[in-house]
Amino acid sequence: MTNGQSTAQTRVFSGVQPTGKLHLGNYLGALKKFVALQHQHECLFCIVDLHAITVPQEKGQLADNTREIAAAFLAAGIDPDKAVIFVQSTVPAHAELAWIFNCTAKMGWLERMTQFKDKAGKDKERASVGLFAYPVLQAADILAYKATHVPVGDDQKQHLELSRDIAERFNREYDAPKFFPQPEPLIQGPGARIMSLKDGTVKMSKSDPSDLSRINMDDTPEKIAKKFKKARTDPDGVPASTEELLGRDGARNLIGIYAGLAEISQQQVLDQFAGQGWGVFKPALADLAVAKLTPIAENFTRYQNDPAELDRILSVGTQKAAAISAPIIAEVRDIVGFWKN
Ligand code: AMP
Ligand code: TRP
């Protein structure tokens, strides 16, 4: 991929949690990249419901939220004939390998994970053991398929490093050199870190209490325009060079969003708008976002209205994913030295 590996040796894996509506950060940081990758590589895109239950979920919502992510994948342009779309809990390999990796990973490695610290908050004692072991399950997701490349947003960098450490330690511990590959994160690009529209120093997130902080994938054009209009910037207008965006978090975020949506570099955005005020830039950004997101929102509604088709696609995905991971898990069992019947 980046280092000239041929497609035959690459396998792409990524996961998204079924925990509510997707936003522009999920789209630019993950889904949009998935769509591009499916044309050149074998891809598996997983709805990670086992990860979702590491924190309490609304009762009775999990299956619907799972279908919702499937609908979003398809609406964004993932083609189920090209990529495998499936649900994590339907392939037992994930939980099985996660247990084995729980015995490979060290407490100290997990204690360093910033996402755990953020999500557990002050009262660590009340966090679930699952939340602590979350990144171990993520490593199992990737390595149950010996995936080589993992497209994710910047917030997943540390988890990917842990996956690499687990792969390396397992190989060493069990004297199985090169059994698991070192999965490479695919994080680059302007969409990798989309920040809150209200505060350019924190990432755009589902869990932000303010809806004005994010563009949801199904926001109406009016809402999108309003949210960008209210987005935090600064009194200076659009600068001419990316260096001049340093320290201007809100401004840089909006330029990055434009670049991600238009598929051009930040400098190209600046070339187009340098010297303009935000009163000119923001409506242009809103128009671009509406043009890109409206067709996806329409497709999304269409898929949401056909749960039988979503279920059919997910069932096929389960079969395909299980067929890829089964021989890998059989080998793992052999390497660990479990009794066989
Ligand atoms: P999640 O919804 O937390 O499962 O995230 C799904 C994907 O979206 C992951 O690849 C995240 O890294 C990515 N993502 C989430 N928030 C952002 C953001 N603000 N900017 C870029 N990518 C993001
Ligand atoms: N932790 C990821 C997130 O919150 C979701 C995820 C779970 C994932 N398993 C994965 C991403 C495997 C990439 C590969 O966004």
CSV table of C-alpha atoms and ligand atoms in Angstrom, one decimal:
chain,number,residue,atom,x,y,z
A,1,MET,CA,0.0,0.0,0.0
A,2,THR,CA,2.0,3.1,1.1
A,3,ASN,CA,5.2,1.1,0.9
A,4,GLY,CA,4.4,-0.5,-2.5
A,5,GLN,CA,3.0,-3.8,-1.2
A,6,SER,CA,0.9,-5.6,-3.8
A,7,THR,CA,-2.8,-5.9,-3.2
A,8,ALA,CA,-2.5,-9.6,-2.9
A,9,GLN,CA,-0.7,-9.2,0.4
A,10,THR,CA,-3.0,-6.6,1.9
A,11,ARG,CA,-6.2,-7.0,3.9
A,12,VAL,CA,-8.0,-4.0,5.2
A,13,PHE,CA,-10.1,-4.2,8.4
A,14,SER,CA,-11.9,-1.5,10.4
A,15,GLY,CA,-14.7,-1.2,12.9
A,16,VAL,CA,-17.4,1.2,13.9
A,17,GLN,CA,-19.4,1.0,17.1
A,18,PRO,CA,-23.2,0.9,16.9
A,19,THR,CA,-23.7,3.6,19.4
A,20,GLY,CA,-25.9,6.2,17.8
A,21,LYS,CA,-25.8,8.5,14.9
A,22,LEU,CA,-22.7,9.0,12.8
A,23,HIS,CA,-21.3,12.5,12.3
A,24,LEU,CA,-19.0,14.2,9.9
A,25,GLY,CA,-15.9,13.1,11.8
A,26,ASN,CA,-16.9,9.5,11.3
A,27,TYR,CA,-17.5,10.1,7.7
A,28,LEU,CA,-14.3,11.9,6.8
A,29,GLY,CA,-12.1,10.0,9.2
A,30,ALA,CA,-13.4,6.5,8.4
A,31,LEU,CA,-16.3,5.8,6.0
A,32,LYS,CA,-15.1,7.9,3.1
A,33,LYS,CA,-11.7,6.1,3.3
A,34,PHE,CA,-13.5,2.7,3.5
A,35,VAL,CA,-15.3,3.5,0.2
A,36,ALA,CA,-12.0,4.4,-1.6
A,37,LEU,CA,-10.2,1.3,-0.3
A,38,GLN,CA,-12.7,-1.3,-1.3
A,39,HIS,CA,-11.8,-0.8,-5.0
A,40,GLN,CA,-8.2,-1.8,-4.5
A,41,HIS,CA,-8.1,-4.2,-1.6
A,42,GLU,CA,-9.8,-7.0,0.2
A,43,CYS,CA,-11.8,-5.2,2.9
A,44,LEU,CA,-13.8,-6.1,6.0
A,45,PHE,CA,-15.9,-3.5,7.7
A,46,CYS,CA,-17.2,-4.6,11.0
A,47,ILE,CA,-20.0,-3.2,13.3
A,48,VAL,CA,-18.4,-3.7,16.7
A,49,ASP,CA,-21.3,-4.4,19.0
A,50,LEU,CA,-19.1,-6.2,21.6
A,51,HIS,CA,-17.2,-2.9,21.9
A,52,ALA,CA,-20.4,-1.0,22.3
A,53,ILE,CA,-21.5,-2.9,25.4
A,54,THR,CA,-18.3,-1.9,27.3
A,55,VAL,CA,-20.4,1.0,28.4
A,56,PRO,CA,-24.1,0.8,29.2
A,57,GLN,CA,-26.4,0.9,26.1
A,58,GLU,CA,-30.0,1.9,26.0
A,59,LYS,CA,-32.2,-1.2,26.5
A,60,GLY,CA,-33.4,-2.8,23.3
A,61,GLN,CA,-31.5,-0.5,21.0
A,62,LEU,CA,-28.5,-2.5,20.1
A,63,ALA,CA,-29.9,-4.4,17.1
A,64,ASP,CA,-31.5,-1.3,15.6
A,65,ASN,CA,-28.3,0.7,16.1
A,66,THR,CA,-26.4,-2.1,14.4
A,67,ARG,CA,-28.7,-1.9,11.3
A,68,GLU,CA,-28.3,1.8,11.4
A,69,ILE,CA,-24.5,1.6,10.9
A,70,ALA,CA,-25.0,-1.0,8.2
A,71,ALA,CA,-27.4,1.4,6.5
A,72,ALA,CA,-24.8,4.2,6.9
A,73,PHE,CA,-22.0,2.0,5.4
A,74,LEU,CA,-24.1,1.2,2.4
A,75,ALA,CA,-25.4,4.8,2.0
A,76,ALA,CA,-21.8,6.1,2.0
A,77,GLY,CA,-21.0,3.8,-0.9
A,78,ILE,CA,-19.6,0.6,0.5
A,79,ASP,CA,-20.5,-2.2,-1.9
A,80,PRO,CA,-21.3,-5.5,-0.2
A,81,ASP,CA,-20.2,-7.3,-3.3
A,82,LYS,CA,-16.8,-5.8,-2.9
A,83,ALA,CA,-16.3,-5.5,0.9
A,84,VAL,CA,-17.4,-7.7,3.7
A,85,ILE,CA,-19.9,-5.9,6.0
A,86,PHE,CA,-20.7,-7.8,9.2
A,87,VAL,CA,-21.5,-7.7,12.9
A,88,GLN,CA,-18.7,-8.5,15.4
A,89,SER,CA,-20.8,-10.6,17.8
A,90,THR,CA,-21.8,-13.0,15.0
A,91,VAL,CA,-18.3,-14.3,14.5
A,92,PRO,CA,-17.1,-15.9,17.7
A,93,ALA,CA,-13.4,-15.7,16.6
A,94,HIS,CA,-13.3,-12.1,17.9
A,95,ALA,CA,-14.2,-13.0,21.5
A,96,GLU,CA,-12.1,-16.1,21.5
A,97,LEU,CA,-8.9,-14.4,20.2
A,98,ALA,CA,-9.5,-11.5,22.6
A,99,TRP,CA,-9.3,-13.9,25.6
A,100,ILE,CA,-6.1,-15.3,24.3
A,101,PHE,CA,-4.7,-11.7,23.8
A,102,ASN,CA,-5.9,-10.8,27.3
A,103,CYS,CA,-3.3,-13.2,28.5
A,104,THR,CA,-0.7,-11.7,26.1
A,105,ALA,CA,-1.2,-8.0,26.8
A,106,LYS,CA,0.1,-6.5,30.0
A,107,MET,CA,-1.9,-4.4,32.6
A,108,GLY,CA,0.7,-1.6,32.2
A,109,TRP,CA,0.1,-1.4,28.5
A,110,LEU,CA,-3.6,-0.9,29.0
A,111,GLU,CA,-3.2,1.5,31.9
A,112,ARG,CA,-1.6,3.9,29.5
A,113,MET,CA,-4.5,4.0,27.1
A,114,THR,CA,-5.9,7.6,27.0
A,115,GLN,CA,-9.3,6.5,25.7
A,116,PHE,CA,-9.9,4.4,28.8
A,117,LYS,CA,-8.9,7.2,31.0
A,118,ASP,CA,-11.3,9.6,29.1
A,119,LYS,CA,-14.2,7.2,29.1
A,120,ALA,CA,-13.7,5.9,32.6
A,121,GLY,CA,-13.5,9.4,34.0
A,122,LYS,CA,-12.7,10.0,37.6
A,123,ASP,CA,-14.3,6.9,39.0
A,124,LYS,CA,-12.1,4.1,37.5
A,125,GLU,CA,-13.4,1.5,40.0
A,126,ARG,CA,-16.8,1.7,38.4
A,127,ALA,CA,-15.7,1.2,34.8
A,128,SER,CA,-16.3,-2.3,33.4
A,129,VAL,CA,-13.5,-4.7,32.9
A,130,GLY,CA,-14.6,-4.8,29.3
A,131,LEU,CA,-13.9,-1.1,28.9
A,132,PHE,CA,-10.4,-1.6,30.3
A,133,ALA,CA,-9.8,-4.6,27.9
A,134,TYR,CA,-11.4,-2.7,24.9
A,135,PRO,CA,-8.2,-2.3,23.0
A,136,VAL,CA,-7.4,-6.0,23.3
A,137,LEU,CA,-10.6,-6.9,21.6
A,138,GLN,CA,-9.8,-4.3,18.9
A,139,ALA,CA,-6.4,-6.1,18.4
A,140,ALA,CA,-8.3,-9.4,18.1
A,141,ASP,CA,-10.7,-7.9,15.5
A,142,ILE,CA,-7.8,-7.0,13.3
A,143,LEU,CA,-5.6,-10.0,13.8
A,144,ALA,CA,-8.4,-12.7,13.6
A,145,TYR,CA,-8.2,-11.8,9.9
A,146,LYS,CA,-4.4,-11.1,9.8
A,147,ALA,CA,-5.4,-7.7,8.5
A,148,THR,CA,-2.5,-5.6,7.3
A,149,HIS,CA,-4.1,-2.1,7.1
A,150,VAL,CA,-6.5,-0.3,9.4
A,151,PRO,CA,-8.2,2.9,8.2
A,152,VAL,CA,-9.2,4.9,11.3
A,153,GLY,CA,-9.3,8.4,12.6
A,154,ASP,CA,-6.4,9.9,14.5
A,155,ASP,CA,-8.0,9.0,17.9
A,156,GLN,CA,-7.3,5.3,17.3
A,157,LYS,CA,-3.6,5.7,16.9
A,158,GLN,CA,-2.7,4.5,20.3
A,159,HIS,CA,-5.0,1.5,20.0
A,160,LEU,CA,-3.3,0.5,16.8
A,161,GLU,CA,0.1,0.7,18.4
A,162,LEU,CA,-1.2,-1.6,21.1
A,163,SER,CA,-2.4,-4.1,18.4
A,164,ARG,CA,1.1,-4.1,16.9
A,165,ASP,CA,2.6,-4.7,20.4
A,166,ILE,CA,0.2,-7.6,21.0
A,167,ALA,CA,0.9,-9.2,17.6
A,168,GLU,CA,4.6,-8.9,18.2
A,169,ARG,CA,4.5,-10.3,21.7
A,170,PHE,CA,2.2,-13.2,20.7
A,171,ASN,CA,4.6,-14.2,17.9
A,172,ARG,CA,7.6,-14.0,20.3
A,173,GLU,CA,5.9,-15.7,23.3
A,174,TYR,CA,4.7,-18.7,21.3
A,175,ASP,CA,7.8,-18.8,19.1
A,176,ALA,CA,5.7,-18.2,15.9
A,177,PRO,CA,7.8,-15.7,14.1
A,178,LYS,CA,5.7,-13.5,11.6
A,179,PHE,CA,2.5,-15.4,12.4
A,180,PHE,CA,0.6,-12.2,13.0
A,181,PRO,CA,1.4,-9.2,10.7
A,182,GLN,CA,2.1,-5.8,12.2
A,183,PRO,CA,-1.1,-4.0,11.2
A,184,GLU,CA,-0.5,-0.5,9.8
A,185,PRO,CA,-2.8,2.4,10.6
A,186,LEU,CA,-4.1,4.4,7.7
A,187,ILE,CA,-4.7,7.8,9.3
A,188,GLN,CA,-3.4,10.4,7.0
A,189,GLY,CA,-5.5,13.0,5.2
A,190,PRO,CA,-7.4,16.1,6.2
A,191,GLY,CA,-10.3,14.2,7.6
A,192,ALA,CA,-8.3,12.2,10.2
A,193,ARG,CA,-9.1,14.6,13.0
A,194,ILE,CA,-12.3,16.6,12.7
A,195,MET,CA,-12.8,18.9,15.7
A,196,SER,CA,-15.9,20.1,17.5
A,197,LEU,CA,-17.5,23.1,15.8
A,198,LYS,CA,-17.8,24.8,19.2
A,199,ASP,CA,-14.3,24.1,20.4
A,200,GLY,CA,-11.5,23.5,18.0
A,201,THR,CA,-9.4,21.8,20.7
A,202,VAL,CA,-11.6,18.7,21.2
A,203,LYS,CA,-12.7,16.2,18.6
A,204,MET,CA,-16.1,16.1,17.1
A,205,SER,CA,-17.9,13.3,19.0
A,206,LYS,CA,-21.2,11.6,19.4
A,207,SER,CA,-21.0,12.1,23.1
A,208,ASP,CA,-20.7,15.9,23.1
A,209,PRO,CA,-23.8,17.2,24.8
A,210,SER,CA,-24.1,20.1,22.4
A,211,ASP,CA,-25.6,19.1,19.0
A,212,LEU,CA,-24.2,22.3,17.6
A,213,SER,CA,-20.7,20.8,18.1
A,214,ARG,CA,-21.2,18.3,15.2
A,215,ILE,CA,-22.7,17.8,11.8
A,216,ASN,CA,-24.8,14.6,11.9
A,217,MET,CA,-24.9,12.5,8.8
A,218,ASP,CA,-28.7,13.1,8.6
A,219,ASP,CA,-28.9,16.8,9.4
A,220,THR,CA,-31.1,18.8,7.1
A,221,PRO,CA,-29.5,21.4,4.8
A,222,GLU,CA,-30.9,24.2,7.1
A,223,LYS,CA,-29.3,22.6,10.2
A,224,ILE,CA,-26.0,22.2,8.4
A,225,ALA,CA,-26.0,25.8,7.4
A,226,LYS,CA,-26.9,27.0,10.9
A,227,LYS,CA,-24.2,24.9,12.6
A,228,PHE,CA,-21.5,26.1,10.3
A,229,LYS,CA,-22.7,29.7,10.7
A,230,LYS,CA,-22.4,29.3,14.5
A,231,ALA,CA,-19.1,27.5,14.3
A,232,ARG,CA,-16.3,29.0,16.3
A,233,THR,CA,-13.6,30.9,14.3
A,234,ASP,CA,-11.7,34.1,15.0
A,235,PRO,CA,-11.8,37.7,13.9
A,236,ASP,CA,-9.1,37.2,11.2
A,237,GLY,CA,-10.3,36.0,7.9
A,238,VAL,CA,-9.0,33.1,5.7
A,239,PRO,CA,-5.2,33.2,5.6
A,240,ALA,CA,-3.0,32.5,2.5
A,241,SER,CA,-0.9,29.7,4.0
A,242,THR,CA,-1.3,26.7,6.3
A,243,GLU,CA,1.4,28.1,8.6
A,244,GLU,CA,-1.0,31.0,9.4
A,245,LEU,CA,-3.5,28.5,10.7
A,246,LEU,CA,-1.3,27.4,13.6
A,247,GLY,CA,-2.9,28.1,16.9
A,248,ARG,CA,-6.2,29.0,15.2
A,249,ASP,CA,-8.0,25.7,16.0
A,250,GLY,CA,-11.5,26.7,14.9
A,251,ALA,CA,-10.3,28.2,11.6
A,252,ARG,CA,-8.1,25.2,10.9
A,253,ASN,CA,-10.9,22.8,11.5
A,254,LEU,CA,-13.2,24.4,9.0
A,255,ILE,CA,-10.5,24.6,6.4
A,256,GLY,CA,-9.7,20.9,7.0
A,257,ILE,CA,-13.4,19.9,6.7
A,258,TYR,CA,-13.6,21.8,3.4
A,259,ALA,CA,-10.5,20.0,2.1
A,260,GLY,CA,-11.8,16.6,3.2
A,261,LEU,CA,-15.1,17.1,1.6
A,262,ALA,CA,-13.7,18.6,-1.7
A,263,GLU,CA,-10.8,16.1,-1.8
A,264,ILE,CA,-8.3,18.8,-2.2
A,265,SER,CA,-5.4,19.9,0.1
A,266,GLN,CA,-5.8,22.6,2.8
A,267,GLN,CA,-3.5,24.8,0.7
A,268,GLN,CA,-5.7,24.5,-2.3
A,269,VAL,CA,-8.7,25.6,-0.1
A,270,LEU,CA,-6.7,28.6,1.1
A,271,ASP,CA,-5.7,29.5,-2.5
A,272,GLN,CA,-9.4,29.6,-3.3
A,273,PHE,CA,-10.5,31.7,-0.2
A,274,ALA,CA,-7.5,33.7,1.0
A,275,GLY,CA,-8.4,37.1,2.2
A,276,GLN,CA,-12.1,36.3,2.5
A,277,GLY,CA,-14.0,36.7,5.7
A,278,TRP,CA,-15.8,33.8,7.4
A,279,GLY,CA,-19.1,35.3,6.2
A,280,VAL,CA,-18.1,34.2,2.7
A,281,PHE,CA,-16.3,30.9,3.6
A,282,LYS,CA,-18.9,29.4,5.9
A,283,PRO,CA,-21.9,29.5,3.4
A,284,ALA,CA,-19.6,28.0,0.8
A,285,LEU,CA,-18.6,25.2,3.2
A,286,ALA,CA,-22.3,24.6,4.1
A,287,ASP,CA,-23.2,24.3,0.4
A,288,LEU,CA,-20.4,21.9,-0.2
A,289,ALA,CA,-21.4,19.8,2.9
A,290,VAL,CA,-25.0,19.7,1.8
A,291,ALA,CA,-24.0,18.7,-1.7
A,292,LYS,CA,-21.9,15.8,-0.4
A,293,LEU,CA,-24.1,14.7,2.5
A,294,THR,CA,-27.6,15.0,1.0
A,295,PRO,CA,-27.3,12.0,-1.4
A,296,ILE,CA,-25.9,9.9,1.5
A,297,ALA,CA,-28.7,10.9,3.8
A,298,GLU,CA,-31.3,10.0,1.1
A,299,ASN,CA,-29.7,6.6,0.5
A,300,PHE,CA,-29.5,6.1,4.3
A,301,THR,CA,-33.2,6.6,4.7
A,302,ARG,CA,-33.9,4.1,1.8
A,303,TYR,CA,-31.7,1.4,3.5
A,304,GLN,CA,-33.2,2.1,6.9
A,305,ASN,CA,-36.6,1.4,5.4
A,306,ASP,CA,-35.6,-2.0,4.3
A,307,PRO,CA,-34.4,-3.9,7.4
A,308,ALA,CA,-34.8,-7.3,5.6
A,309,GLU,CA,-32.3,-6.3,3.0
A,310,LEU,CA,-29.9,-5.0,5.7
A,311,ASP,CA,-30.2,-8.3,7.6
A,312,ARG,CA,-29.6,-10.3,4.4
A,313,ILE,CA,-26.4,-8.3,3.6
A,314,LEU,CA,-25.2,-8.7,7.2
A,315,SER,CA,-25.8,-12.5,7.2
A,316,VAL,CA,-23.8,-12.9,4.0
A,317,GLY,CA,-21.1,-10.8,5.7
A,318,THR,CA,-21.0,-13.2,8.7
A,319,GLN,CA,-20.5,-16.2,6.5
A,320,LYS,CA,-17.7,-14.5,4.6
A,321,ALA,CA,-15.9,-13.2,7.7
A,322,ALA,CA,-16.2,-16.5,9.5
A,323,ALA,CA,-14.7,-18.3,6.5
A,324,ILE,CA,-11.6,-16.0,6.6
A,325,SER,CA,-11.0,-16.1,10.3
A,326,ALA,CA,-11.8,-19.8,11.0
A,327,PRO,CA,-8.5,-21.2,9.6
A,328,ILE,CA,-6.5,-18.4,11.3
A,329,ILE,CA,-8.1,-19.2,14.7
A,330,ALA,CA,-7.5,-22.9,14.2
A,331,GLU,CA,-3.8,-22.2,13.7
A,332,VAL,CA,-3.8,-20.0,16.8
A,333,ARG,CA,-5.3,-22.8,18.8
A,334,ASP,CA,-2.5,-25.0,17.6
A,335,ILE,CA,0.2,-22.5,18.3
A,336,VAL,CA,-1.1,-21.9,21.9
A,337,GLY,CA,-1.2,-25.7,22.3
A,338,PHE,CA,-4.8,-26.3,23.3
A,339,TRP,CA,-6.1,-29.9,23.4
A,340,LYS,CA,-7.8,-30.9,20.2
A,341,ASN,CA,-10.8,-33.2,19.7
B,1,AMP,P1,-16.6,5.2,16.6
B,1,AMP,O1,-17.9,5.8,16.3
B,1,AMP,O2,-16.0,5.8,17.8
B,1,AMP,O3,-16.6,3.7,16.5
B,1,AMP,O4,-15.6,5.7,15.4
B,1,AMP,C1,-15.7,5.2,14.1
B,1,AMP,C2,-14.5,5.8,13.3
B,1,AMP,O5,-14.6,7.2,13.1
B,1,AMP,C3,-13.1,5.5,13.9
B,1,AMP,O6,-12.3,5.2,12.8
B,1,AMP,C4,-12.8,6.8,14.5
B,1,AMP,O7,-11.4,7.0,14.5
B,1,AMP,C5,-13.4,7.8,13.5
B,1,AMP,N1,-13.7,9.1,14.1
B,1,AMP,C6,-14.5,9.3,15.2
B,1,AMP,N2,-14.5,10.6,15.5
B,1,AMP,C7,-13.7,11.3,14.6
B,1,AMP,C8,-13.3,12.7,14.4
B,1,AMP,N3,-13.7,13.6,15.2
B,1,AMP,N4,-12.5,12.9,13.4
B,1,AMP,C9,-12.0,11.9,12.6
B,1,AMP,N5,-12.3,10.6,12.7
B,1,AMP,C10,-13.2,10.3,13.7
B,2,TRP,N1,-12.2,1.5,18.6
B,2,TRP,C1,-12.7,1.9,17.3
B,2,TRP,C2,-13.4,3.3,17.5
B,2,TRP,O1,-13.9,3.6,18.6
B,2,TRP,C3,-13.6,0.9,16.8
B,2,TRP,C4,-13.0,-0.4,16.5
B,2,TRP,C5,-13.2,-1.6,17.1
B,2,TRP,C6,-12.0,-0.7,15.5
B,2,TRP,N2,-12.4,-2.6,16.5
B,2,TRP,C7,-11.7,-2.1,15.5
B,2,TRP,C8,-11.4,0.1,14.5
B,2,TRP,C9,-10.7,-2.6,14.7
B,2,TRP,C10,-10.4,-0.4,13.7
B,2,TRP,C11,-10.1,-1.8,13.8
B,2,TRP,O2,-13.5,4.0,16.6
